[in-house]
Amino acid sequence: TRHRFSVEQARRPDACGKCHLGPDHPQMEVYKESKHGILYEAFRDKLNMDRPAWVVGKDYTAAPTCSTCHLSATPTQGATHDVGERISWTLRPAISTKLNMVVYDDLWKEDLPEGAALPKKGEDVKAKDGKTRKVKEVLTWQQRRERMLDVCANCHAGGQVAGFYKQFDEMVVLYNDKFAKPATAIMNDLYQAKKLTAAPMDEKLEWTYYELWHHEGRRARHGASMSGPDYAWWHGIYEVAKNFYTHFIPEVRQVAGEPLASQLLDKYVYSQPGHAWVKGGMTKEELQKIQEFYRQRYGTQK
């Protein structure tokens, strides 16, 4: 708050929660519902947050805060002031990508998506702001993830961490492939076909698409990234799916008209096995499989 210049205050989750909360980036709410946040509330008096170095695994093990994972030191890694240095996915845009980081000699940094050509250390490169800079360091997304894995390893076994990242990665890929990429492709084709005006956010479909990825899709991805199951599912993928099927698709039909609407939906949506039921319904065998699952899971005959 600038009143005390307190490192202990900066290490508390509340400091981050001033901005990182709400419908489009609920990191604070996700943290509070996660096991990390629950442990913090139970053992905050055992975290020694006033210690100068504050090294995880050495000065404390009771619980992590936002600072632990994103900023603070480990036994093998120094502290950083770059909260994105250990982040391998970007969860902000409509479609998530893994990110490489380029660090220049004046410490200017910029992210390059996975698959983009990467400069070499010592090379003079024109940065995104138009200035030519010398490359000091290139961090691949795998190296950024390794830095986060180093943090995790001070409290968790390797198998647990690997299991978390498997779930997280698959969740982001599911969101990307099933909802974000089809919706984005449809929007781009509608703009190209002049079915939407060039003016931003002047039509209902644009708001529906925006909230689909910017609010609901972000909540799902942030929930998965921080082990918040309610935000990953009920505030996340559940709402993405509900609004994709009950709002986005009907509005696409209204805006595009026939035959364009059917062409777009067949190309980007119904071509995926996971969406086929929307157009043709479920087969008797598929319905029986679902019913059998619930009978085994919950012991019900309904």
Short mmCIF file of C-alpha atoms in Angstrom, two decimals:
data_model
loop_
_atom_site.label_atom_id
_atom_site.label_comp_id
_atom_site.label_asym_id
_atom_site.label_seq_id
_atom_site.Cartn_x
_atom_site.Cartn_y
_atom_site.Cartn_z
CA THR A 1 0.00 0.00 0.00
CA ARG A 2 3.12 2.26 0.09
CA HIS A 3 2.40 3.12 3.73
CA ARG A 4 4.93 0.70 5.20
CA PHE A 5 6.90 -0.73 2.26
CA SER A 6 6.32 -4.07 3.96
CA VAL A 7 7.65 -7.19 2.26
CA GLU A 8 5.39 -9.25 4.52
CA GLN A 9 2.36 -7.39 3.25
CA ALA A 10 3.47 -7.87 -0.36
CA ARG A 11 3.72 -11.61 0.19
CA ARG A 12 0.13 -11.98 1.38
CA PRO A 13 -2.52 -13.02 -1.19
CA ASP A 14 -4.65 -9.98 -0.29
CA ALA A 15 -2.08 -7.73 -1.98
CA CYS A 16 -2.67 -9.49 -5.31
CA GLY A 17 -6.40 -9.85 -4.74
CA LYS A 18 -6.91 -6.10 -4.98
CA CYS A 19 -6.88 -6.46 -8.78
CA HIS A 20 -6.88 -10.18 -9.55
CA LEU A 21 -10.53 -10.97 -8.83
CA GLY A 22 -13.89 -10.74 -10.51
CA PRO A 23 -15.72 -12.40 -13.39
CA ASP A 24 -12.94 -12.33 -15.98
CA HIS A 25 -9.87 -13.14 -13.87
CA PRO A 26 -10.94 -14.62 -10.52
CA GLN A 27 -7.50 -15.66 -9.31
CA MET A 28 -8.26 -14.55 -5.75
CA GLU A 29 -11.52 -16.48 -5.58
CA VAL A 30 -9.91 -19.55 -7.17
CA TYR A 31 -7.02 -19.39 -4.70
CA LYS A 32 -9.38 -19.21 -1.74
CA GLU A 33 -11.26 -22.34 -2.82
CA SER A 34 -8.08 -24.27 -3.65
CA LYS A 35 -6.21 -26.46 -1.17
CA HIS A 36 -3.42 -23.86 -1.26
CA GLY A 37 -5.77 -21.13 -0.08
CA ILE A 38 -7.36 -23.37 2.55
CA LEU A 39 -3.92 -24.23 3.95
CA TYR A 40 -2.96 -20.55 3.97
CA GLU A 41 -6.01 -19.64 6.05
CA ALA A 42 -5.25 -22.44 8.49
CA PHE A 43 -1.50 -21.90 8.88
CA ARG A 44 -0.76 -18.29 7.92
CA ASP A 45 0.90 -17.78 11.32
CA LYS A 46 3.49 -20.43 10.41
CA LEU A 47 4.66 -18.88 7.13
CA ASN A 48 7.37 -16.55 8.51
CA MET A 49 6.53 -13.92 5.92
CA ASP A 50 8.71 -11.32 7.64
CA ARG A 51 11.95 -13.18 6.91
CA PRO A 52 14.27 -11.40 4.45
CA ALA A 53 14.93 -14.27 2.02
CA TRP A 54 11.68 -16.23 2.47
CA VAL A 55 12.77 -19.36 0.60
CA VAL A 56 10.09 -22.02 0.10
CA GLY A 57 11.10 -25.36 1.57
CA LYS A 58 13.53 -23.63 3.92
CA ASP A 59 11.75 -20.73 5.64
CA TYR A 60 8.28 -22.22 5.30
CA THR A 61 6.33 -25.23 3.98
CA ALA A 62 2.89 -24.79 5.54
CA ALA A 63 1.25 -23.22 2.46
CA PRO A 64 2.05 -21.19 -0.65
CA THR A 65 0.83 -17.70 -1.43
CA CYS A 66 0.65 -16.03 -4.85
CA SER A 67 4.16 -14.73 -4.25
CA THR A 68 5.50 -18.22 -3.56
CA CYS A 69 4.68 -19.53 -7.00
CA HIS A 70 5.14 -16.44 -9.12
CA LEU A 71 7.80 -14.28 -7.46
CA SER A 72 9.66 -15.68 -4.48
CA ALA A 73 12.85 -17.68 -4.16
CA THR A 74 13.41 -21.44 -3.96
CA PRO A 75 16.58 -23.20 -2.77
CA THR A 76 17.77 -23.29 -6.40
CA GLN A 77 16.07 -20.22 -7.90
CA GLY A 78 16.27 -16.56 -7.01
CA ALA A 79 13.33 -14.24 -6.52
CA THR A 80 11.92 -12.42 -9.55
CA HIS A 81 9.79 -9.33 -10.08
CA ASP A 82 8.30 -10.76 -13.29
CA VAL A 83 5.07 -12.57 -12.37
CA GLY A 84 4.96 -14.19 -15.81
CA GLU A 85 8.44 -15.67 -15.80
CA ARG A 86 7.23 -19.07 -14.58
CA ILE A 87 4.01 -19.16 -16.64
CA SER A 88 3.98 -21.47 -19.70
CA TRP A 89 0.39 -20.90 -20.93
CA THR A 90 -1.28 -17.58 -21.56
CA LEU A 91 -4.87 -17.78 -20.32
CA ARG A 92 -5.86 -14.23 -21.30
CA PRO A 93 -6.77 -14.32 -25.02
CA ALA A 94 -9.65 -16.08 -26.75
CA ILE A 95 -7.38 -19.00 -27.66
CA SER A 96 -4.61 -20.01 -25.27
CA THR A 97 -1.08 -20.57 -26.51
CA LYS A 98 2.13 -21.59 -24.83
CA LEU A 99 4.57 -18.70 -24.57
CA ASN A 100 8.29 -18.26 -25.08
CA MET A 101 9.94 -15.17 -23.58
CA VAL A 102 12.63 -12.97 -25.14
CA VAL A 103 14.66 -10.82 -22.72
CA TYR A 104 16.71 -7.94 -24.19
CA ASP A 105 19.85 -6.28 -22.88
CA ASP A 106 17.85 -3.32 -21.50
CA LEU A 107 15.58 -5.86 -19.72
CA TRP A 108 12.67 -5.17 -22.07
CA LYS A 109 10.71 -8.41 -22.44
CA GLU A 110 8.16 -9.77 -24.86
CA ASP A 111 6.34 -13.05 -25.36
CA LEU A 112 6.33 -15.10 -28.55
CA PRO A 113 3.79 -17.88 -29.05
CA GLU A 114 4.78 -21.51 -29.39
CA GLY A 115 5.86 -22.22 -32.95
CA ALA A 116 7.14 -18.70 -33.65
CA ALA A 117 10.74 -18.29 -34.80
CA LEU A 118 12.95 -17.48 -31.81
CA PRO A 119 15.98 -15.15 -31.99
CA LYS A 120 19.37 -16.23 -30.68
CA LYS A 121 21.24 -14.86 -27.69
CA GLY A 122 23.37 -11.87 -28.73
CA GLU A 123 21.35 -11.22 -31.88
CA ASP A 124 20.09 -7.72 -32.69
CA VAL A 125 16.32 -7.88 -33.13
CA LYS A 126 13.57 -5.36 -33.83
CA ALA A 127 11.21 -5.68 -30.89
CA LYS A 128 7.44 -5.28 -31.06
CA ASP A 129 7.71 -1.58 -30.17
CA GLY A 130 9.91 -0.99 -33.22
CA LYS A 131 13.18 -0.52 -31.35
CA THR A 132 16.22 -2.65 -32.18
CA ARG A 133 17.60 -4.44 -29.14
CA LYS A 134 20.19 -7.12 -28.38
CA VAL A 135 18.83 -10.42 -27.10
CA LYS A 136 20.08 -11.21 -23.60
CA GLU A 137 18.15 -14.42 -22.99
CA VAL A 138 15.48 -16.62 -24.56
CA LEU A 139 13.23 -18.67 -22.29
CA THR A 140 11.21 -21.35 -24.03
CA TRP A 141 7.82 -22.25 -22.59
CA GLN A 142 9.37 -25.51 -21.39
CA GLN A 143 12.04 -23.56 -19.45
CA ARG A 144 9.40 -21.29 -17.94
CA ARG A 145 7.48 -24.36 -16.83
CA GLU A 146 10.63 -25.89 -15.34
CA ARG A 147 10.97 -22.81 -13.16
CA MET A 148 7.46 -23.32 -11.86
CA LEU A 149 8.04 -27.04 -11.41
CA ASP A 150 11.02 -26.15 -9.25
CA VAL A 151 8.68 -24.24 -6.95
CA CYS A 152 6.18 -27.13 -6.82
CA ALA A 153 8.90 -29.68 -6.02
CA ASN A 154 9.56 -28.11 -2.62
CA CYS A 155 6.18 -29.30 -1.33
CA HIS A 156 4.90 -31.94 -3.77
CA ALA A 157 6.11 -35.27 -5.12
CA GLY A 158 6.90 -35.40 -8.81
CA GLY A 159 3.98 -37.66 -9.69
CA GLN A 160 1.49 -35.29 -8.13
CA VAL A 161 2.89 -32.32 -10.01
CA ALA A 162 2.94 -34.24 -13.30
CA GLY A 163 -0.67 -35.26 -12.72
CA PHE A 164 -1.69 -31.67 -12.10
CA TYR A 165 -0.05 -30.42 -15.30
CA LYS A 166 -1.59 -33.25 -17.30
CA GLN A 167 -5.06 -32.21 -16.13
CA PHE A 168 -4.31 -28.51 -16.65
CA ASP A 169 -2.93 -28.97 -20.17
CA GLU A 170 -5.80 -31.21 -21.23
CA MET A 171 -8.34 -28.76 -19.85
CA VAL A 172 -6.87 -25.87 -21.83
CA VAL A 173 -6.67 -27.96 -25.00
CA LEU A 174 -10.29 -29.07 -24.53
CA TYR A 175 -11.42 -25.45 -24.15
CA ASN A 176 -9.33 -24.37 -27.16
CA ASP A 177 -10.33 -27.11 -29.57
CA LYS A 178 -13.96 -27.62 -28.65
CA PHE A 179 -15.12 -24.05 -28.08
CA ALA A 180 -12.58 -21.25 -28.58
CA LYS A 181 -11.19 -22.15 -32.00
CA PRO A 182 -14.60 -22.93 -33.58
CA ALA A 183 -16.20 -19.76 -32.16
CA THR A 184 -13.27 -17.59 -33.24
CA ALA A 185 -13.21 -19.08 -36.74
CA ILE A 186 -16.95 -18.50 -37.13
CA MET A 187 -16.61 -14.89 -35.99
CA ASN A 188 -13.77 -14.26 -38.45
CA ASP A 189 -15.78 -15.73 -41.33
CA LEU A 190 -18.82 -13.62 -40.41
CA TYR A 191 -16.69 -10.46 -40.50
CA GLN A 192 -15.24 -11.50 -43.84
CA ALA A 193 -18.73 -12.16 -45.21
CA LYS A 194 -19.85 -8.68 -44.01
CA LYS A 195 -22.47 -10.23 -41.74
CA LEU A 196 -21.01 -8.24 -38.85
CA THR A 197 -20.04 -4.59 -39.03
CA ALA A 198 -16.48 -3.38 -38.61
CA ALA A 199 -17.50 -1.35 -35.54
CA PRO A 200 -16.49 -3.22 -32.37
CA MET A 201 -19.08 -4.46 -29.88
CA ASP A 202 -22.11 -2.96 -31.64
CA GLU A 203 -23.92 -6.28 -32.11
CA LYS A 204 -25.26 -8.86 -29.68
CA LEU A 205 -23.21 -11.74 -31.09
CA GLU A 206 -19.99 -9.85 -30.42
CA TRP A 207 -20.90 -9.53 -26.73
CA THR A 208 -21.87 -13.21 -26.54
CA TYR A 209 -18.55 -14.24 -28.09
CA TYR A 210 -16.60 -11.84 -25.86
CA GLU A 211 -18.11 -13.18 -22.65
CA LEU A 212 -17.68 -16.75 -23.89
CA TRP A 213 -13.89 -16.46 -23.88
CA HIS A 214 -13.16 -13.37 -21.79
CA HIS A 215 -15.35 -14.24 -18.79
CA GLU A 216 -16.43 -17.87 -18.90
CA GLY A 217 -13.40 -19.25 -20.75
CA ARG A 218 -10.96 -17.38 -18.55
CA ARG A 219 -12.69 -18.62 -15.41
CA ALA A 220 -12.41 -22.21 -16.63
CA ARG A 221 -8.74 -21.89 -17.49
CA HIS A 222 -7.79 -20.04 -14.32
CA GLY A 223 -9.70 -22.57 -12.26
CA ALA A 224 -7.72 -25.39 -13.84
CA SER A 225 -4.42 -23.53 -13.49
CA MET A 226 -4.80 -23.06 -9.73
CA SER A 227 -6.71 -26.23 -8.77
CA GLY A 228 -10.04 -24.54 -8.18
CA PRO A 229 -12.59 -27.19 -9.21
CA ASP A 230 -15.71 -25.04 -8.88
CA TYR A 231 -14.24 -22.34 -11.12
CA ALA A 232 -12.87 -24.89 -13.58
CA TRP A 233 -16.29 -26.51 -13.94
CA TRP A 234 -19.43 -24.73 -12.69
CA HIS A 235 -18.22 -21.17 -13.21
CA GLY A 236 -16.09 -22.27 -16.17
CA ILE A 237 -16.57 -25.04 -18.72
CA TYR A 238 -20.21 -25.60 -17.73
CA GLU A 239 -21.04 -21.97 -18.55
CA VAL A 240 -18.86 -22.01 -21.67
CA ALA A 241 -20.78 -25.03 -22.98
CA LYS A 242 -24.21 -23.76 -21.93
CA ASN A 243 -23.76 -20.40 -23.60
CA PHE A 244 -22.00 -21.84 -26.66
CA TYR A 245 -24.99 -24.08 -27.37
CA THR A 246 -27.90 -21.94 -26.15
CA HIS A 247 -26.73 -18.44 -27.11
CA PHE A 248 -23.76 -18.41 -29.48
CA ILE A 249 -25.01 -20.99 -32.01
CA PRO A 250 -28.59 -19.60 -32.22
CA GLU A 251 -27.23 -16.07 -32.65
CA VAL A 252 -24.86 -17.26 -35.39
CA ARG A 253 -27.88 -18.70 -37.21
CA GLN A 254 -29.73 -15.41 -36.86
CA VAL A 255 -26.80 -13.27 -38.02
CA ALA A 256 -25.54 -15.47 -40.83
CA GLY A 257 -28.83 -16.75 -42.24
CA GLU A 258 -29.06 -19.81 -44.45
CA PRO A 259 -27.21 -21.43 -46.08
CA LEU A 260 -24.15 -19.72 -44.56
CA ALA A 261 -25.03 -20.59 -40.95
CA SER A 262 -25.28 -24.32 -41.69
CA GLN A 263 -22.05 -24.20 -43.68
CA LEU A 264 -20.15 -22.56 -40.82
CA LEU A 265 -21.58 -24.82 -38.14
CA ASP A 266 -20.97 -27.98 -40.19
CA LYS A 267 -17.39 -26.91 -40.89
CA TYR A 268 -16.31 -25.75 -37.43
CA VAL A 269 -18.68 -27.34 -34.91
CA TYR A 270 -20.57 -30.44 -36.04
CA SER A 271 -17.49 -31.88 -37.72
CA GLN A 272 -16.15 -32.56 -34.21
CA PRO A 273 -17.36 -35.80 -32.58
CA GLY A 274 -17.88 -33.94 -29.30
CA HIS A 275 -20.49 -31.70 -30.92
CA ALA A 276 -22.22 -34.25 -33.14
CA TRP A 277 -25.00 -34.88 -30.60
CA VAL A 278 -26.20 -31.28 -30.96
CA LYS A 279 -27.16 -31.81 -34.59
CA GLY A 280 -28.17 -35.45 -34.69
CA GLY A 281 -28.96 -36.32 -31.09
CA MET A 282 -27.52 -39.29 -29.22
CA THR A 283 -27.81 -42.87 -30.34
CA LYS A 284 -29.51 -45.47 -28.16
CA GLU A 285 -26.11 -46.97 -27.39
CA GLU A 286 -24.67 -43.60 -26.28
CA LEU A 287 -27.61 -42.96 -23.97
CA GLN A 288 -27.29 -46.44 -22.46
CA LYS A 289 -23.57 -45.85 -21.86
CA ILE A 290 -24.30 -42.62 -19.98
CA GLN A 291 -27.04 -44.29 -17.91
CA GLU A 292 -24.73 -47.17 -17.03
CA PHE A 293 -22.06 -44.74 -15.90
CA TYR A 294 -24.47 -43.04 -13.51
CA ARG A 295 -25.75 -46.37 -12.20
CA GLN A 296 -22.20 -47.44 -11.35
CA ARG A 297 -21.18 -44.05 -9.99
CA TYR A 298 -24.19 -43.23 -7.85
CA GLY A 299 -25.98 -46.57 -7.44
CA THR A 300 -29.18 -45.25 -8.96
CA GLN A 301 -31.56 -46.98 -11.31
CA LYS A 302 -32.86 -43.74 -12.83
#
